[in-house]
Amino acid sequence: MKLVLASNNAKKLAELGLLFAPLGIELVTQGSLGVSEADEPHHTFVENGLAKARHAAAVTGLPAIADDSGLCVDALGGEPGVQSAVYAPFTPEPGTDREAQRRAQDAANNRLLLDRLAGATDRRASFVCSLIALRSPQDPEPLIAFGRWGGEILATPQGEGGFGYDPLMFIPTLGRTVASLPTELKNAHSHRAIAAVQMIALMRSAWRL
């Protein structure tokens, strides 16, 4: 079974590809099929995930899965939330490729987050992930899974791995930032891992995979 991922993020594809390996599905990005990114006008991860999955399924004619995820910080009332990927104002340098632009945006987002939390004593936060899977754009029974991974925001980045806010997100139970975790450990504990376990069970039950 081929499943289109409603994202062009290569690192997200690699992470989800490993998580969904037990199903034996072929996961491909929408960008590799010439699909543009969908609008994400909503205030919740679930609504934006539905919009992205429906767009990918409509354009490709394939079953689709969308991951809408981000960071919710308690002291900021849930920010950056659904705006996590584009939290900071950012203008890309002309001629830079997509991954270079994404890394520069990530760095700007992290700087803004630290600025907003300057002097804060409550630094609790959660990575959250909604996974939405559709058999078609009109699927009346979308599969919805949700994962939450709690931690706290450090004052300085630590670690070279991962992406996004991973260098700032410290997981007390593991004693490290997400960016410091080996891939295997991250994939065993992350918000995407939690949601993926739920989604795999839903796909096996509802889609008979």
mmCIF file of C-alpha atoms in Angstrom:
data_model
loop_
_atom_site.group_PDB
_atom_site.id
_atom_site.type_symbol
_atom_site.label_atom_id
_atom_site.label_comp_id
_atom_site.label_asym_id
_atom_site.label_seq_id
_atom_site.Cartn_x
_atom_site.Cartn_y
_atom_site.Cartn_z
ATOM 1 C CA MET A 1 0.000 0.000 0.000
ATOM 2 C CA LYS A 2 1.280 3.462 -0.919
ATOM 3 C CA LEU A 3 0.445 6.267 1.478
ATOM 4 C CA VAL A 4 1.176 9.902 0.685
ATOM 5 C CA LEU A 5 2.549 12.005 3.539
ATOM 6 C CA ALA A 6 1.105 15.517 3.469
ATOM 7 C CA SER A 7 4.504 17.099 4.102
ATOM 8 C CA ASN A 8 7.713 17.982 2.283
ATOM 9 C CA ASN A 9 9.886 17.655 5.396
ATOM 10 C CA ALA A 10 12.574 15.028 4.674
ATOM 11 C CA LYS A 11 13.371 14.525 8.365
ATOM 12 C CA LYS A 12 9.703 14.024 9.192
ATOM 13 C CA LEU A 13 9.448 11.456 6.370
ATOM 14 C CA ALA A 14 12.427 9.545 7.760
ATOM 15 C CA GLU A 15 11.021 9.607 11.305
ATOM 16 C CA LEU A 16 7.521 8.524 10.314
ATOM 17 C CA GLY A 17 8.873 5.969 7.845
ATOM 18 C CA LEU A 18 10.631 4.178 10.702
ATOM 19 C CA LEU A 19 7.588 4.419 12.960
ATOM 20 C CA PHE A 20 5.257 2.944 10.329
ATOM 21 C CA ALA A 21 7.656 0.226 9.154
ATOM 22 C CA PRO A 22 5.656 -2.497 10.973
ATOM 23 C CA LEU A 23 2.739 -1.944 8.572
ATOM 24 C CA GLY A 24 4.853 -2.557 5.477
ATOM 25 C CA ILE A 25 3.439 0.518 3.705
ATOM 26 C CA GLU A 26 5.306 2.711 1.228
ATOM 27 C CA LEU A 27 5.320 6.265 2.564
ATOM 28 C CA VAL A 28 6.063 9.022 0.030
ATOM 29 C CA THR A 29 6.055 12.793 0.454
ATOM 30 C CA GLN A 30 3.523 14.891 -1.406
ATOM 31 C CA GLY A 31 6.376 16.985 -2.799
ATOM 32 C CA SER A 32 7.806 13.954 -4.622
ATOM 33 C CA LEU A 33 4.419 13.664 -6.366
ATOM 34 C CA GLY A 34 4.279 17.350 -7.294
ATOM 35 C CA VAL A 35 1.701 18.336 -4.675
ATOM 36 C CA SER A 36 1.857 21.840 -3.222
ATOM 37 C CA GLU A 37 1.431 22.461 0.494
ATOM 38 C CA ALA A 38 -2.118 22.972 1.733
ATOM 39 C CA ASP A 39 -3.419 26.021 3.551
ATOM 40 C CA GLU A 40 -3.494 25.596 7.343
ATOM 41 C CA PRO A 41 -5.933 28.269 8.522
ATOM 42 C CA HIS A 42 -7.191 26.567 11.674
ATOM 43 C CA HIS A 43 -6.335 26.962 15.356
ATOM 44 C CA THR A 44 -6.035 23.274 16.255
ATOM 45 C CA PHE A 45 -3.655 20.525 15.183
ATOM 46 C CA VAL A 46 -6.520 18.173 14.334
ATOM 47 C CA GLU A 47 -8.274 20.624 11.998
ATOM 48 C CA ASN A 48 -5.060 21.520 10.163
ATOM 49 C CA GLY A 49 -4.131 17.841 9.889
ATOM 50 C CA LEU A 50 -7.482 17.108 8.279
ATOM 51 C CA ALA A 51 -7.022 19.958 5.807
ATOM 52 C CA LYS A 52 -3.560 18.725 4.813
ATOM 53 C CA ALA A 53 -4.587 15.073 4.470
ATOM 54 C CA ARG A 54 -7.656 15.930 2.361
ATOM 55 C CA HIS A 55 -5.573 18.122 0.056
ATOM 56 C CA ALA A 56 -2.938 15.427 -0.503
ATOM 57 C CA ALA A 57 -5.547 12.734 -1.093
ATOM 58 C CA ALA A 58 -7.532 14.912 -3.499
ATOM 59 C CA VAL A 59 -4.547 15.778 -5.675
ATOM 60 C CA THR A 60 -2.901 12.334 -5.737
ATOM 61 C CA GLY A 61 -5.894 10.000 -5.592
ATOM 62 C CA LEU A 62 -4.034 8.034 -2.908
ATOM 63 C CA PRO A 63 -4.744 7.424 0.759
ATOM 64 C CA ALA A 64 -3.038 10.149 2.746
ATOM 65 C CA ILE A 65 -1.670 10.788 6.181
ATOM 66 C CA ALA A 66 -0.891 14.151 7.729
ATOM 67 C CA ASP A 67 1.127 14.989 10.794
ATOM 68 C CA ASP A 68 0.317 18.333 12.344
ATOM 69 C CA SER A 69 2.504 18.867 15.342
ATOM 70 C CA GLY A 70 4.206 21.517 17.375
ATOM 71 C CA LEU A 71 5.259 22.859 20.723
ATOM 72 C CA CYS A 72 2.835 24.138 23.356
ATOM 73 C CA VAL A 73 4.390 26.143 26.198
ATOM 74 C CA ASP A 74 2.374 26.519 29.393
ATOM 75 C CA ALA A 75 3.634 29.998 30.324
ATOM 76 C CA LEU A 76 2.746 31.291 26.844
ATOM 77 C CA GLY A 77 -0.827 30.044 26.868
ATOM 78 C CA GLY A 78 -0.054 27.221 24.450
ATOM 79 C CA GLU A 79 2.126 29.182 22.034
ATOM 80 C CA PRO A 80 3.627 28.630 19.571
ATOM 81 C CA GLY A 81 1.056 25.856 18.967
ATOM 82 C CA VAL A 82 -0.036 25.449 15.353
ATOM 83 C CA GLN A 83 2.331 28.282 14.407
ATOM 84 C CA SER A 84 5.363 26.364 15.714
ATOM 85 C CA ALA A 85 7.031 25.965 12.310
ATOM 86 C CA VAL A 86 6.652 29.653 11.436
ATOM 87 C CA TYR A 87 6.673 31.238 14.877
ATOM 88 C CA ALA A 88 9.277 33.898 14.115
ATOM 89 C CA PRO A 89 9.094 36.369 11.204
ATOM 90 C CA PHE A 90 11.539 35.090 8.616
ATOM 91 C CA THR A 91 12.618 36.038 5.096
ATOM 92 C CA PRO A 92 14.659 33.347 3.322
ATOM 93 C CA GLU A 93 17.916 34.193 1.612
ATOM 94 C CA PRO A 94 17.557 34.142 -2.195
ATOM 95 C CA GLY A 95 18.884 30.957 -3.759
ATOM 96 C CA THR A 96 18.837 28.813 -0.612
ATOM 97 C CA ASP A 97 17.249 25.365 -0.838
ATOM 98 C CA ARG A 98 14.221 24.258 1.164
ATOM 99 C CA GLU A 99 16.168 22.425 3.877
ATOM 100 C CA ALA A 100 18.533 25.377 4.407
ATOM 101 C CA GLN A 101 15.522 27.679 4.724
ATOM 102 C CA ARG A 102 13.931 25.297 7.213
ATOM 103 C CA ARG A 103 17.075 25.235 9.368
ATOM 104 C CA ALA A 104 17.270 29.045 9.345
ATOM 105 C CA GLN A 105 13.577 29.300 10.271
ATOM 106 C CA ASP A 106 14.104 26.801 13.100
ATOM 107 C CA ALA A 107 16.948 28.920 14.490
ATOM 108 C CA ALA A 108 14.801 32.071 14.333
ATOM 109 C CA ASN A 109 11.915 30.268 16.061
ATOM 110 C CA ASN A 110 14.174 29.119 18.880
ATOM 111 C CA ARG A 111 15.549 32.618 19.422
ATOM 112 C CA LEU A 112 12.048 34.087 19.618
ATOM 113 C CA LEU A 113 10.903 31.399 22.043
ATOM 114 C CA LEU A 114 13.811 32.116 24.374
ATOM 115 C CA ASP A 115 13.095 35.838 24.163
ATOM 116 C CA ARG A 116 9.439 35.259 25.080
ATOM 117 C CA LEU A 117 10.439 33.081 28.044
ATOM 118 C CA ALA A 118 13.116 35.424 29.381
ATOM 119 C CA GLY A 119 12.733 35.560 33.166
ATOM 120 C CA ALA A 120 9.990 32.902 33.244
ATOM 121 C CA THR A 121 10.159 30.404 36.102
ATOM 122 C CA ASP A 122 7.514 28.075 34.642
ATOM 123 C CA ARG A 123 9.178 26.514 31.603
ATOM 124 C CA ARG A 124 6.925 23.472 31.233
ATOM 125 C CA ALA A 125 6.022 22.543 27.660
ATOM 126 C CA SER A 126 4.738 19.667 25.558
ATOM 127 C CA PHE A 127 5.447 18.467 22.070
ATOM 128 C CA VAL A 128 2.087 17.437 20.635
ATOM 129 C CA CYS A 129 1.236 15.536 17.465
ATOM 130 C CA SER A 130 -1.998 14.771 15.666
ATOM 131 C CA LEU A 131 -1.893 12.117 12.952
ATOM 132 C CA ILE A 132 -4.801 12.053 10.511
ATOM 133 C CA ALA A 133 -5.249 9.297 7.915
ATOM 134 C CA LEU A 134 -7.808 9.252 5.092
ATOM 135 C CA ARG A 135 -8.634 6.660 2.440
ATOM 136 C CA SER A 136 -9.965 9.445 0.193
ATOM 137 C CA PRO A 137 -10.757 13.188 0.422
ATOM 138 C CA GLN A 138 -14.392 12.296 1.174
ATOM 139 C CA ASP A 139 -13.599 9.634 3.768
ATOM 140 C CA PRO A 140 -16.354 9.984 6.396
ATOM 141 C CA GLU A 141 -14.253 8.116 8.969
ATOM 142 C CA PRO A 142 -10.835 9.770 9.264
ATOM 143 C CA LEU A 143 -8.471 8.006 11.614
ATOM 144 C CA ILE A 144 -7.232 10.382 14.307
ATOM 145 C CA ALA A 145 -4.408 9.748 16.766
ATOM 146 C CA PHE A 146 -2.883 12.160 19.256
ATOM 147 C CA GLY A 147 0.371 12.138 21.200
ATOM 148 C CA ARG A 148 1.756 14.431 23.912
ATOM 149 C CA TRP A 149 5.363 14.444 25.203
ATOM 150 C CA GLY A 150 6.054 16.630 28.210
ATOM 151 C CA GLY A 151 9.241 18.397 29.219
ATOM 152 C CA GLU A 152 10.664 21.851 29.865
ATOM 153 C CA ILE A 153 12.383 24.549 27.827
ATOM 154 C CA LEU A 154 16.070 25.140 28.564
ATOM 155 C CA ALA A 155 17.683 28.573 28.475
ATOM 156 C CA THR A 156 20.335 27.421 25.971
ATOM 157 C CA PRO A 157 20.253 24.771 23.216
ATOM 158 C CA GLN A 158 21.807 21.353 23.803
ATOM 159 C CA GLY A 159 22.450 18.631 21.204
ATOM 160 C CA GLU A 160 22.975 18.426 17.475
ATOM 161 C CA GLY A 161 20.249 16.028 16.382
ATOM 162 C CA GLY A 162 16.583 16.370 15.511
ATOM 163 C CA PHE A 163 15.023 19.556 14.167
ATOM 164 C CA GLY A 164 12.784 22.422 15.205
ATOM 165 C CA TYR A 165 12.716 22.986 18.959
ATOM 166 C CA ASP A 166 14.494 19.706 19.781
ATOM 167 C CA PRO A 167 17.668 21.421 21.133
ATOM 168 C CA LEU A 168 15.614 23.387 23.691
ATOM 169 C CA MET A 169 13.205 20.671 24.817
ATOM 170 C CA PHE A 170 14.565 18.859 27.875
ATOM 171 C CA ILE A 171 12.908 15.567 28.847
ATOM 172 C CA PRO A 172 13.369 15.073 32.628
ATOM 173 C CA THR A 173 12.631 11.335 32.551
ATOM 174 C CA LEU A 174 15.455 10.824 30.043
ATOM 175 C CA GLY A 175 17.817 13.482 31.413
ATOM 176 C CA ARG A 176 18.539 14.947 27.964
ATOM 177 C CA THR A 177 17.179 17.280 25.323
ATOM 178 C CA VAL A 178 15.383 15.736 22.386
ATOM 179 C CA ALA A 179 18.262 16.846 20.138
ATOM 180 C CA SER A 180 20.643 14.778 22.303
ATOM 181 C CA LEU A 181 18.696 11.529 21.990
ATOM 182 C CA PRO A 182 19.701 8.702 19.644
ATOM 183 C CA THR A 183 17.144 8.172 16.885
ATOM 184 C CA GLU A 184 16.041 4.843 18.350
ATOM 185 C CA LEU A 185 15.354 6.372 21.762
ATOM 186 C CA LYS A 186 13.524 9.378 20.319
ATOM 187 C CA ASN A 187 11.351 7.143 18.151
ATOM 188 C CA ALA A 188 10.471 5.041 21.190
ATOM 189 C CA HIS A 189 9.279 7.953 23.340
ATOM 190 C CA SER A 190 8.313 10.954 21.169
ATOM 191 C CA HIS A 191 4.923 12.539 20.624
ATOM 192 C CA ARG A 192 4.981 11.106 17.095
ATOM 193 C CA ALA A 193 5.816 7.665 18.472
ATOM 194 C CA ILE A 194 2.869 7.859 20.880
ATOM 195 C CA ALA A 195 0.524 8.946 18.075
ATOM 196 C CA ALA A 196 1.991 6.401 15.637
ATOM 197 C CA VAL A 197 1.304 3.483 17.998
ATOM 198 C CA GLN A 198 -2.323 4.598 18.179
ATOM 199 C CA MET A 199 -2.509 5.099 14.396
ATOM 200 C CA ILE A 200 -1.028 1.691 13.602
ATOM 201 C CA ALA A 201 -3.660 0.062 15.807
ATOM 202 C CA LEU A 202 -6.401 2.095 14.104
ATOM 203 C CA MET A 203 -5.170 1.203 10.607
ATOM 204 C CA ARG A 204 -4.972 -2.479 11.436
ATOM 205 C CA SER A 205 -8.479 -2.418 12.859
ATOM 206 C CA ALA A 206 -10.315 -0.079 10.476
ATOM 207 C CA TRP A 207 -8.305 -0.536 7.268
ATOM 208 C CA ARG A 208 -7.463 -4.220 7.832
ATOM 209 C CA LEU A 209 -3.731 -3.683 7.251
#
